[in-house]
Tab-separated table of C-alpha atoms in Angstrom:
chain	number	residue	atom	x	y	z
A	1	MET	CA	-23.326	-1.574	1.796
A	2	VAL	CA	-23.942	0.941	4.560
A	3	LYS	CA	-26.067	3.575	2.827
A	4	ASN	CA	-26.378	6.034	5.710
A	5	LYS	CA	-23.527	8.505	5.159
A	6	LYS	CA	-23.318	9.594	8.780
A	7	MET	CA	-23.122	5.994	9.977
A	8	LEU	CA	-20.501	5.176	7.354
A	9	LEU	CA	-18.386	8.129	8.520
A	10	ILE	CA	-18.684	7.102	12.176
A	11	LEU	CA	-17.788	3.476	11.410
A	12	SER	CA	-14.842	4.573	9.276
A	13	CYS	CA	-13.474	6.801	12.047
A	14	LEU	CA	-13.870	4.003	14.614
A	15	PHE	CA	-12.169	1.579	12.222
A	16	VAL	CA	-9.142	3.863	11.746
A	17	ILE	CA	-8.831	4.364	15.509
A	18	PHE	CA	-9.075	0.604	16.081
A	19	GLU	CA	-6.439	-0.123	13.427
A	20	LEU	CA	-4.086	2.415	15.004
A	21	LEU	CA	-4.648	0.871	18.436
A	22	LEU	CA	-3.840	-2.552	16.994
A	23	GLY	CA	-0.672	-1.018	15.583
A	24	VAL	CA	0.295	0.315	19.006
A	25	VAL	CA	-0.293	-3.103	20.559
A	26	ARG	CA	1.839	-4.658	17.825
A	27	GLU	CA	4.706	-2.294	18.625
A	28	THR	CA	4.925	-3.720	22.159
A	29	ARG	CA	5.874	-7.099	20.637
A	30	GLU	CA	4.402	-8.765	23.731
A	31	ILE	CA	2.046	-10.871	21.629
A	32	GLU	CA	2.263	-14.651	21.631
A	33	HIS	CA	1.301	-15.087	17.957
A	34	PHE	CA	3.029	-11.988	16.607
A	35	ASN	CA	2.955	-12.848	12.896
A	36	GLU	CA	-0.675	-13.927	13.023
A	37	PHE	CA	-1.610	-10.721	14.855
A	38	SER	CA	0.211	-8.601	12.248
A	39	PHE	CA	-1.520	-10.470	9.434
A	40	PHE	CA	-4.922	-9.988	11.088
A	41	ILE	CA	-4.466	-6.193	11.030
A	42	ILE	CA	-4.134	-6.285	7.239
A	43	VAL	CA	-6.985	-8.768	6.813
A	44	PHE	CA	-9.252	-6.576	8.936
A	45	ALA	CA	-8.561	-3.587	6.660
A	46	CYS	CA	-9.546	-5.720	3.666
A	47	LEU	CA	-12.738	-6.925	5.353
A	48	PHE	CA	-13.808	-3.442	6.431
A	49	CYS	CA	-13.931	-2.288	2.810
A	50	VAL	CA	-16.927	-4.608	2.367
A	51	LEU	CA	-19.036	-1.880	4.013
A	52	PHE	CA	-18.603	0.102	0.783
A	53	VAL	CA	-19.710	-2.781	-1.430
A	54	ASP	CA	-21.534	-1.974	-4.650
A	55	LYS	CA	-21.179	-2.740	-8.352
A	56	THR	CA	-18.984	0.247	-9.244
A	57	LYS	CA	-15.562	-0.304	-10.782
A	58	GLU	CA	-14.037	1.864	-8.032
A	59	TYR	CA	-15.218	-0.514	-5.320
A	60	LEU	CA	-14.342	-3.690	-7.215
A	61	LEU	CA	-10.811	-2.471	-7.972
A	62	THR	CA	-10.220	-1.251	-4.416
A	63	GLN	CA	-11.433	-4.505	-2.903
A	64	ALA	CA	-9.315	-6.483	-5.368
A	65	ALA	CA	-6.263	-4.395	-4.431
A	66	LEU	CA	-6.820	-5.064	-0.719
A	67	LEU	CA	-7.286	-8.787	-1.361
A	68	LEU	CA	-4.043	-8.920	-3.336
A	69	THR	CA	-2.296	-7.101	-0.475
A	70	VAL	CA	-3.558	-9.773	1.920
A	71	ALA	CA	-2.235	-12.452	-0.440
A	72	ALA	CA	1.156	-10.738	-0.575
A	73	ASP	CA	1.363	-10.477	3.211
A	74	TYR	CA	0.498	-14.139	3.519
A	75	TYR	CA	3.863	-14.866	1.906
A	76	LEU	CA	5.780	-12.117	3.742
A	77	VAL	CA	4.205	-12.126	7.199
A	78	LEU	CA	2.312	-15.302	7.931
A	79	ILE	CA	4.473	-18.130	6.645
A	80	GLU	CA	8.084	-19.064	7.306
A	81	PRO	CA	10.379	-18.814	5.478
A	82	ARG	CA	9.168	-15.715	3.661
A	83	GLN	CA	8.595	-16.067	-0.075
A	84	GLN	CA	9.382	-12.736	-1.672
A	85	VAL	CA	8.734	-13.514	-5.333
A	86	PRO	CA	5.027	-14.439	-5.040
A	87	ALA	CA	4.592	-11.597	-2.536
A	88	MET	CA	5.964	-9.009	-4.957
A	89	ILE	CA	3.853	-10.415	-7.785
A	90	PHE	CA	0.730	-9.928	-5.655
A	91	PHE	CA	1.880	-6.450	-4.577
A	92	SER	CA	2.348	-5.562	-8.253
A	93	GLY	CA	-1.209	-6.715	-8.862
A	94	THR	CA	-2.279	-4.407	-6.038
A	95	GLN	CA	-0.710	-1.409	-7.745
A	96	ILE	CA	-2.232	-2.349	-11.097
A	97	CYS	CA	-5.676	-2.323	-9.446
A	98	TYR	CA	-5.048	1.124	-7.980
A	99	PHE	CA	-3.750	2.257	-11.373
A	100	LEU	CA	-7.001	1.184	-13.029
A	101	ARG	CA	-9.050	2.940	-10.363
A	102	VAL	CA	-7.117	6.197	-10.797
A	103	PHE	CA	-7.046	5.977	-14.579
A	104	LEU	CA	-10.644	4.916	-15.230
A	105	GLY	CA	-11.987	7.491	-12.802
A	106	ASP	CA	-10.099	10.368	-14.408
A	107	GLU	CA	-12.372	12.493	-16.603
A	108	ASN	CA	-9.496	14.587	-17.971
A	109	LYS	CA	-8.640	13.039	-21.353
A	110	LYS	CA	-5.330	14.872	-21.674
A	111	ARG	CA	-4.186	13.699	-18.253
A	112	ARG	CA	-5.313	10.139	-19.022
A	113	ARG	CA	-3.135	10.159	-22.142
A	114	SER	CA	-0.177	11.526	-20.160
A	115	HIS	CA	-0.806	8.901	-17.508
A	116	LEU	CA	-0.521	6.058	-20.003
A	117	ILE	CA	2.662	7.475	-21.517
A	118	VAL	CA	4.355	8.045	-18.151
A	119	ARG	CA	3.382	4.632	-16.806
A	120	THR	CA	4.492	2.809	-19.951
A	121	VAL	CA	7.869	4.558	-19.985
A	122	LEU	CA	8.516	4.103	-16.258
A	123	SER	CA	7.471	0.446	-16.358
A	124	ALA	CA	9.759	-0.236	-19.315
A	125	VAL	CA	12.659	1.536	-17.595
A	126	ALA	CA	11.934	-0.333	-14.362
A	127	ILE	CA	12.146	-3.688	-16.125
A	128	ALA	CA	15.430	-2.694	-17.791
A	129	VAL	CA	17.145	-1.206	-14.711
A	130	PRO	CA	17.912	-4.502	-12.890
A	131	PHE	CA	19.618	-5.875	-15.993
A	132	ILE	CA	21.623	-2.660	-16.452
A	133	VAL	CA	22.673	-2.417	-12.797
A	134	LEU	CA	22.975	-6.087	-11.837
A	135	GLY	CA	23.803	-7.636	-15.191
A	136	GLU	CA	23.787	-11.415	-14.975
A	137	ASN	CA	22.776	-11.214	-11.319
A	138	ALA	CA	19.380	-9.763	-12.227
A	139	ASP	CA	16.573	-12.128	-11.290
A	140	LEU	CA	12.785	-12.221	-11.209
A	141	LEU	CA	12.641	-10.703	-7.719
A	142	SER	CA	14.714	-7.664	-8.670
A	143	VAL	CA	12.720	-7.081	-11.868
A	144	ILE	CA	9.284	-7.418	-10.288
A	145	SER	CA	10.333	-5.307	-7.271
A	146	VAL	CA	11.477	-2.354	-9.394
A	147	PHE	CA	8.400	-2.724	-11.620
A	148	TYR	CA	6.190	-2.623	-8.520
A	149	TYR	CA	7.963	0.437	-7.107
A	150	ALA	CA	7.683	2.319	-10.408
A	151	ASN	CA	3.943	1.655	-10.574
A	152	LEU	CA	3.452	2.700	-6.955
A	153	LEU	CA	5.247	5.981	-7.671
A	154	THR	CA	3.108	6.549	-10.765
A	155	ASN	CA	-0.054	5.864	-8.784
A	156	ILE	CA	0.985	8.479	-6.238
A	157	ILE	CA	1.685	11.090	-8.904
A	158	PHE	CA	-1.662	10.704	-10.647
A	159	SER	CA	-3.735	10.228	-7.503
A	160	PHE	CA	-2.365	13.562	-6.271
A	161	ALA	CA	-3.293	15.030	-9.645
A	162	GLN	CA	-6.881	14.190	-8.615
A	163	PHE	CA	-6.378	14.940	-4.921
A	164	LYS	CA	-9.758	16.625	-4.440
A	165	LYS	CA	-11.407	13.427	-5.630
A	166	LEU	CA	-8.944	10.887	-4.176
A	167	PRO	CA	-7.424	12.384	-0.993
A	168	LEU	CA	-7.441	9.225	1.128
A	169	LEU	CA	-6.132	7.093	-1.722
A	170	ALA	CA	-3.279	9.535	-2.397
A	171	ILE	CA	-2.202	9.749	1.256
A	172	GLY	CA	-2.575	5.990	1.726
A	173	LEU	CA	-0.304	5.324	-1.249
A	174	VAL	CA	2.317	7.755	0.092
A	175	LEU	CA	2.380	5.867	3.388
A	176	PHE	CA	2.609	2.619	1.398
A	177	LEU	CA	5.663	4.080	-0.363
A	178	CYS	CA	7.216	5.182	2.943
A	179	CYS	CA	6.867	1.648	4.304
A	180	ASP	CA	8.475	0.053	1.245
A	181	THR	CA	11.263	2.649	1.134
A	182	LEU	CA	12.128	2.086	4.796
A	183	ILE	CA	12.226	-1.682	4.298
A	184	GLY	CA	14.423	-1.274	1.225
A	185	LEU	CA	16.816	1.073	3.036
A	186	ASP	CA	16.982	-1.254	6.022
A	187	ILE	CA	17.971	-4.164	3.779
A	188	MET	CA	20.552	-2.012	1.993
A	189	PHE	CA	22.148	-0.731	5.184
A	190	ASP	CA	22.169	-4.135	6.850
A	191	SER	CA	23.682	-5.843	3.813
A	192	TYR	CA	25.863	-3.276	2.040
A	193	VAL	CA	26.358	0.006	3.892
A	194	ARG	CA	27.319	0.622	7.500
A	195	ILE	CA	26.051	3.738	9.223
A	196	ARG	CA	27.493	5.214	12.365
A	197	SER	CA	25.415	4.938	15.507
A	198	ARG	CA	23.467	7.942	16.773
A	199	THR	CA	23.671	9.797	13.474
A	200	LEU	CA	20.451	11.251	12.093
A	201	LEU	CA	20.234	8.431	9.556
A	202	ASP	CA	20.783	5.799	12.254
A	203	ILE	CA	18.056	7.337	14.419
A	204	LEU	CA	15.710	7.380	11.423
A	205	MET	CA	16.395	3.748	10.572
A	206	HIS	CA	16.319	2.528	14.185
A	207	PRO	CA	13.900	4.805	16.086
A	208	GLY	CA	13.068	2.194	18.720
A	209	PHE	CA	9.901	0.982	17.044
A	210	ASP	CA	8.904	-0.560	13.715
A	211	LEU	CA	8.669	2.590	11.605
A	212	ALA	CA	7.854	0.670	8.429
A	213	TRP	CA	4.740	-0.872	9.970
A	214	ALA	CA	3.900	2.455	11.606
A	215	CYS	CA	3.462	3.654	8.007
A	216	TYR	CA	2.002	0.435	6.635
A	217	ILE	CA	-0.937	0.024	9.007
A	218	PRO	CA	-2.303	3.580	8.476
A	219	SER	CA	-1.784	3.158	4.747
A	220	GLN	CA	-4.027	0.103	4.624
A	221	ALA	CA	-6.602	1.749	6.876
A	222	LEU	CA	-6.791	4.801	4.602
A	223	LEU	CA	-6.897	2.706	1.445
A	224	SER	CA	-9.717	0.636	2.943
A	225	ILE	CA	-11.865	3.753	3.486
A	226	SER	CA	-10.590	5.603	0.401
A	227	LEU	CA	-14.030	5.356	-1.220
A	228	LEU	CA	-15.554	7.489	1.541
A	229	PRO	CA	-15.166	10.904	-0.198
A	230	GLU	CA	-16.824	9.573	-3.356
A	231	ARG	CA	-19.738	8.158	-1.345
A	232	PHE	CA	-20.321	11.551	0.281
A	233	LYS	CA	-20.585	13.187	-3.125
A	234	ARG	CA	-23.505	10.964	-4.079
A	235	LYS	CA	-27.032	12.209	-3.546
């Protein structure tokens, strides 16, 4: 662990800048091993978190979440054909880790109780929704995807409830949500709904660059350094 706070701040700022530069290079798509390069960006975010290493539950859960994200992207980014079911299982594990970090670090007992109630209800509804909407066509992918999305939303709500303590985590999760929402909308519009060209929605969905990854890369960078505010509060 880097114990010098000033050095940790400088390294974190340089890391975020480097990740953003990698994202810009990725957008050019002039890379020979494009998938490997994209995967490396996510792996690097996971590895950088090691600078915060200690025995606290906050670090262990954050590092576990980043490792599970790497595992998910292995199935979605690195290998062909993509395997969505194992990827979404790992992504769900990611959100469970962030849930535990938010929940266990919350000193407000009333909010912790509300958190458990909200998450239990939303998770139960999420599992039921695919069967209600799709009927016999519901499958493991649809169930785990909605479950994952519900837990990501819940993590955002309760991380913002502790925004002063978890600002980078909260913003990182919002960008994570933006990425997933854009991917989901893109699949929906490509498969089920046609949108007219040059409308506002068409421009949003096809801006000339990979908007989903433009959200995803900063999200992983912020989540990787999300322990920084807590480290600065220590004596």
